Amino acid sequence: MKIHHWLLMLFLAIGAVVVFAHEKTGWIAPAEAKKMKNPIKATKVSIQKGKEIYEMKCALCHGNTGDGKGPASAGLDPKPTNFKESHGEKMTDGEHFWKITQGRGAMPSYEKNLTAEERWHVINYINRFSKHE
């Protein structure tokens, strides 16, 4: 009986370490996502559509200026992406698309709430927060 108890405790401890390590490591999109290209040109119309969606769905956490300091961001861990700085990591549009689609933790998946086209418009808008190419 004691062996079963210790094995259970060991498995729970290993599980906790794995979950904790996963949450504290970077949020990395798969290689195929990095290769995805935005099929929608960053026109004024696209950027405006993206802005409207961003203000409704994203600004609460990511902030109106994309600094990751929206009113709902205070208690979140990990903190929302600061789009003004995150592009310094050379994140591709495909990586952003994958993250918006999949979600993680407090960041919801928008796969069912936004069309693919709407997600690409949002990416065109958030790219304006920095000198992203």
PDB file of C-alpha atoms in Angstrom:
ATOM      1  CA  MET A   1       0.000   0.000   0.000  1.00  0.00           C
ATOM      2  CA  LYS A   2       2.812   2.407   0.847  1.00  0.00           C
ATOM      3  CA  ILE A   3       4.441   1.783  -2.541  1.00  0.00           C
ATOM      4  CA  HIS A   4       1.215   2.696  -4.343  1.00  0.00           C
ATOM      5  CA  HIS A   5       0.929   5.863  -2.257  1.00  0.00           C
ATOM      6  CA  TRP A   6       4.520   6.866  -3.084  1.00  0.00           C
ATOM      7  CA  LEU A   7       4.053   6.092  -6.784  1.00  0.00           C
ATOM      8  CA  LEU A   8       0.919   8.223  -6.860  1.00  0.00           C
ATOM      9  CA  MET A   9       2.752  11.088  -5.149  1.00  0.00           C
ATOM     10  CA  LEU A  10       5.670  10.738  -7.565  1.00  0.00           C
ATOM     11  CA  PHE A  11       3.402  10.866 -10.621  1.00  0.00           C
ATOM     12  CA  LEU A  12       1.547  13.893  -9.245  1.00  0.00           C
ATOM     13  CA  ALA A  13       4.830  15.690  -8.562  1.00  0.00           C
ATOM     14  CA  ILE A  14       6.135  14.933 -12.053  1.00  0.00           C
ATOM     15  CA  GLY A  15       2.849  16.127 -13.545  1.00  0.00           C
ATOM     16  CA  ALA A  16       3.020  19.384 -11.596  1.00  0.00           C
ATOM     17  CA  VAL A  17       6.590  20.007 -12.744  1.00  0.00           C
ATOM     18  CA  VAL A  18       5.652  19.359 -16.380  1.00  0.00           C
ATOM     19  CA  VAL A  19       2.651  21.706 -16.220  1.00  0.00           C
ATOM     20  CA  PHE A  20       4.638  24.428 -14.444  1.00  0.00           C
ATOM     21  CA  ALA A  21       7.548  24.153 -16.888  1.00  0.00           C
ATOM     22  CA  HIS A  22       5.186  24.290 -19.872  1.00  0.00           C
ATOM     23  CA  GLU A  23       3.524  27.473 -18.637  1.00  0.00           C
ATOM     24  CA  LYS A  24       6.827  29.215 -17.900  1.00  0.00           C
ATOM     25  CA  THR A  25       8.480  28.425 -21.218  1.00  0.00           C
ATOM     26  CA  GLY A  26       7.924  30.472 -24.312  1.00  0.00           C
ATOM     27  CA  TRP A  27       4.799  30.008 -26.339  1.00  0.00           C
ATOM     28  CA  ILE A  28       6.263  28.561 -29.510  1.00  0.00           C
ATOM     29  CA  ALA A  29       4.273  28.020 -32.690  1.00  0.00           C
ATOM     30  CA  PRO A  30       5.071  24.961 -34.794  1.00  0.00           C
ATOM     31  CA  ALA A  31       7.443  25.299 -37.751  1.00  0.00           C
ATOM     32  CA  GLU A  32       4.632  25.058 -40.311  1.00  0.00           C
ATOM     33  CA  ALA A  33       2.870  28.029 -38.686  1.00  0.00           C
ATOM     34  CA  LYS A  34       6.015  30.156 -39.004  1.00  0.00           C
ATOM     35  CA  LYS A  35       5.928  29.625 -42.771  1.00  0.00           C
ATOM     36  CA  MET A  36       2.326  30.812 -43.211  1.00  0.00           C
ATOM     37  CA  LYS A  37       1.991  34.059 -45.135  1.00  0.00           C
ATOM     38  CA  ASN A  38      -0.749  36.601 -44.593  1.00  0.00           C
ATOM     39  CA  PRO A  39      -2.965  36.357 -47.693  1.00  0.00           C
ATOM     40  CA  ILE A  40      -4.487  39.786 -47.012  1.00  0.00           C
ATOM     41  CA  LYS A  41      -2.501  42.868 -47.954  1.00  0.00           C
ATOM     42  CA  ALA A  42      -2.133  45.468 -45.217  1.00  0.00           C
ATOM     43  CA  THR A  43      -4.316  48.067 -46.904  1.00  0.00           C
ATOM     44  CA  LYS A  44      -6.054  50.912 -45.074  1.00  0.00           C
ATOM     45  CA  VAL A  45      -9.316  48.954 -45.303  1.00  0.00           C
ATOM     46  CA  SER A  46      -7.768  45.794 -43.837  1.00  0.00           C
ATOM     47  CA  ILE A  47      -6.042  47.716 -41.042  1.00  0.00           C
ATOM     48  CA  GLN A  48      -9.314  49.494 -40.182  1.00  0.00           C
ATOM     49  CA  LYS A  49     -11.193  46.173 -40.068  1.00  0.00           C
ATOM     50  CA  GLY A  50      -8.449  44.742 -37.878  1.00  0.00           C
ATOM     51  CA  LYS A  51      -8.615  47.756 -35.577  1.00  0.00           C
ATOM     52  CA  GLU A  52     -12.366  47.377 -35.092  1.00  0.00           C
ATOM     53  CA  ILE A  53     -11.999  43.689 -34.232  1.00  0.00           C
ATOM     54  CA  TYR A  54      -8.973  44.341 -31.997  1.00  0.00           C
ATOM     55  CA  GLU A  55     -10.849  47.000 -30.026  1.00  0.00           C
ATOM     56  CA  MET A  56     -13.754  44.583 -29.423  1.00  0.00           C
ATOM     57  CA  LYS A  57     -11.843  41.357 -28.777  1.00  0.00           C
ATOM     58  CA  CYS A  58      -8.239  42.146 -27.815  1.00  0.00           C
ATOM     59  CA  ALA A  59      -7.785  45.587 -26.248  1.00  0.00           C
ATOM     60  CA  LEU A  60      -9.224  44.577 -22.884  1.00  0.00           C
ATOM     61  CA  CYS A  61      -6.074  42.531 -22.216  1.00  0.00           C
ATOM     62  CA  HIS A  62      -3.523  43.766 -24.767  1.00  0.00           C
ATOM     63  CA  GLY A  63      -4.351  47.469 -24.307  1.00  0.00           C
ATOM     64  CA  ASN A  64      -5.537  50.082 -26.786  1.00  0.00           C
ATOM     65  CA  THR A  65      -1.966  50.823 -27.796  1.00  0.00           C
ATOM     66  CA  GLY A  66      -0.850  47.176 -27.911  1.00  0.00           C
ATOM     67  CA  ASP A  67       1.400  47.523 -24.862  1.00  0.00           C
ATOM     68  CA  GLY A  68      -0.059  44.475 -23.073  1.00  0.00           C
ATOM     69  CA  LYS A  69      -1.465  46.656 -20.278  1.00  0.00           C
ATOM     70  CA  GLY A  70      -5.200  46.550 -20.888  1.00  0.00           C
ATOM     71  CA  PRO A  71      -7.580  46.907 -17.932  1.00  0.00           C
ATOM     72  CA  ALA A  72      -8.006  43.113 -17.628  1.00  0.00           C
ATOM     73  CA  SER A  73      -4.275  42.328 -17.751  1.00  0.00           C
ATOM     74  CA  ALA A  74      -3.409  43.020 -14.106  1.00  0.00           C
ATOM     75  CA  GLY A  75      -3.926  39.530 -12.711  1.00  0.00           C
ATOM     76  CA  LEU A  76      -2.882  37.517 -15.735  1.00  0.00           C
ATOM     77  CA  ASP A  77       0.126  35.213 -15.776  1.00  0.00           C
ATOM     78  CA  PRO A  78       1.609  34.982 -18.261  1.00  0.00           C
ATOM     79  CA  LYS A  79       1.058  38.634 -19.105  1.00  0.00           C
ATOM     80  CA  PRO A  80      -0.582  39.517 -22.438  1.00  0.00           C
ATOM     81  CA  THR A  81       1.769  40.089 -25.344  1.00  0.00           C
ATOM     82  CA  ASN A  82       3.181  43.586 -25.686  1.00  0.00           C
ATOM     83  CA  PHE A  83       2.930  44.016 -29.459  1.00  0.00           C
ATOM     84  CA  LYS A  84       5.208  47.036 -29.341  1.00  0.00           C
ATOM     85  CA  GLU A  85       8.060  44.812 -28.175  1.00  0.00           C
ATOM     86  CA  SER A  86       7.181  41.266 -29.258  1.00  0.00           C
ATOM     87  CA  HIS A  87       8.019  41.857 -32.901  1.00  0.00           C
ATOM     88  CA  GLY A  88      11.605  42.293 -31.861  1.00  0.00           C
ATOM     89  CA  GLU A  89      11.546  38.519 -31.519  1.00  0.00           C
ATOM     90  CA  LYS A  90      10.878  38.347 -35.280  1.00  0.00           C
ATOM     91  CA  MET A  91       7.511  36.657 -34.824  1.00  0.00           C
ATOM     92  CA  THR A  92       5.991  35.951 -38.224  1.00  0.00           C
ATOM     93  CA  ASP A  93       2.424  36.666 -39.237  1.00  0.00           C
ATOM     94  CA  GLY A  94       1.907  32.905 -39.360  1.00  0.00           C
ATOM     95  CA  GLU A  95       3.000  32.552 -35.736  1.00  0.00           C
ATOM     96  CA  HIS A  96       0.559  35.288 -34.694  1.00  0.00           C
ATOM     97  CA  PHE A  97      -2.204  33.617 -36.710  1.00  0.00           C
ATOM     98  CA  TRP A  98      -1.516  30.278 -35.019  1.00  0.00           C
ATOM     99  CA  LYS A  99      -1.528  31.825 -31.530  1.00  0.00           C
ATOM    100  CA  ILE A 100      -4.759  33.752 -32.163  1.00  0.00           C
ATOM    101  CA  THR A 101      -6.326  30.583 -33.542  1.00  0.00           C
ATOM    102  CA  GLN A 102      -5.141  28.217 -30.783  1.00  0.00           C
ATOM    103  CA  GLY A 103      -5.157  30.393 -27.676  1.00  0.00           C
ATOM    104  CA  ARG A 104      -3.445  29.420 -24.418  1.00  0.00           C
ATOM    105  CA  GLY A 105      -4.317  29.943 -20.769  1.00  0.00           C
ATOM    106  CA  ALA A 106      -6.284  33.185 -20.394  1.00  0.00           C
ATOM    107  CA  MET A 107      -5.825  33.906 -24.121  1.00  0.00           C
ATOM    108  CA  PRO A 108      -8.911  32.373 -25.741  1.00  0.00           C
ATOM    109  CA  SER A 109      -8.897  30.537 -29.037  1.00  0.00           C
ATOM    110  CA  TYR A 110     -10.524  32.628 -31.756  1.00  0.00           C
ATOM    111  CA  GLU A 111     -10.813  29.749 -34.214  1.00  0.00           C
ATOM    112  CA  LYS A 112     -14.607  29.701 -33.855  1.00  0.00           C
ATOM    113  CA  ASN A 113     -15.220  33.355 -32.921  1.00  0.00           C
ATOM    114  CA  LEU A 114     -13.354  35.011 -35.791  1.00  0.00           C
ATOM    115  CA  THR A 115     -13.067  33.939 -39.393  1.00  0.00           C
ATOM    116  CA  ALA A 116      -9.602  33.320 -40.797  1.00  0.00           C
ATOM    117  CA  GLU A 117      -9.953  36.562 -42.763  1.00  0.00           C
ATOM    118  CA  GLU A 118     -10.798  38.520 -39.601  1.00  0.00           C
ATOM    119  CA  ARG A 119      -7.766  37.060 -37.806  1.00  0.00           C
ATOM    120  CA  TRP A 120      -5.504  38.163 -40.678  1.00  0.00           C
ATOM    121  CA  HIS A 121      -7.009  41.680 -40.523  1.00  0.00           C
ATOM    122  CA  VAL A 122      -6.200  41.805 -36.785  1.00  0.00           C
ATOM    123  CA  ILE A 123      -2.614  40.811 -37.572  1.00  0.00           C
ATOM    124  CA  ASN A 124      -2.357  43.602 -40.143  1.00  0.00           C
ATOM    125  CA  TYR A 125      -3.528  46.001 -37.445  1.00  0.00           C
ATOM    126  CA  ILE A 126      -1.254  44.783 -34.634  1.00  0.00           C
ATOM    127  CA  ASN A 127       1.716  44.969 -36.988  1.00  0.00           C
ATOM    128  CA  ARG A 128       1.195  48.749 -36.929  1.00  0.00           C
ATOM    129  CA  PHE A 129       2.194  48.821 -33.251  1.00  0.00           C
ATOM    130  CA  SER A 130       5.809  48.231 -34.206  1.00  0.00           C
ATOM    131  CA  LYS A 131       8.135  48.244 -37.182  1.00  0.00           C
ATOM    132  CA  HIS A 132       7.132  44.701 -38.118  1.00  0.00           C
ATOM    133  CA  GLU A 133       7.762  43.680 -41.683  1.00  0.00           C
TER     134      GLU A 133
END
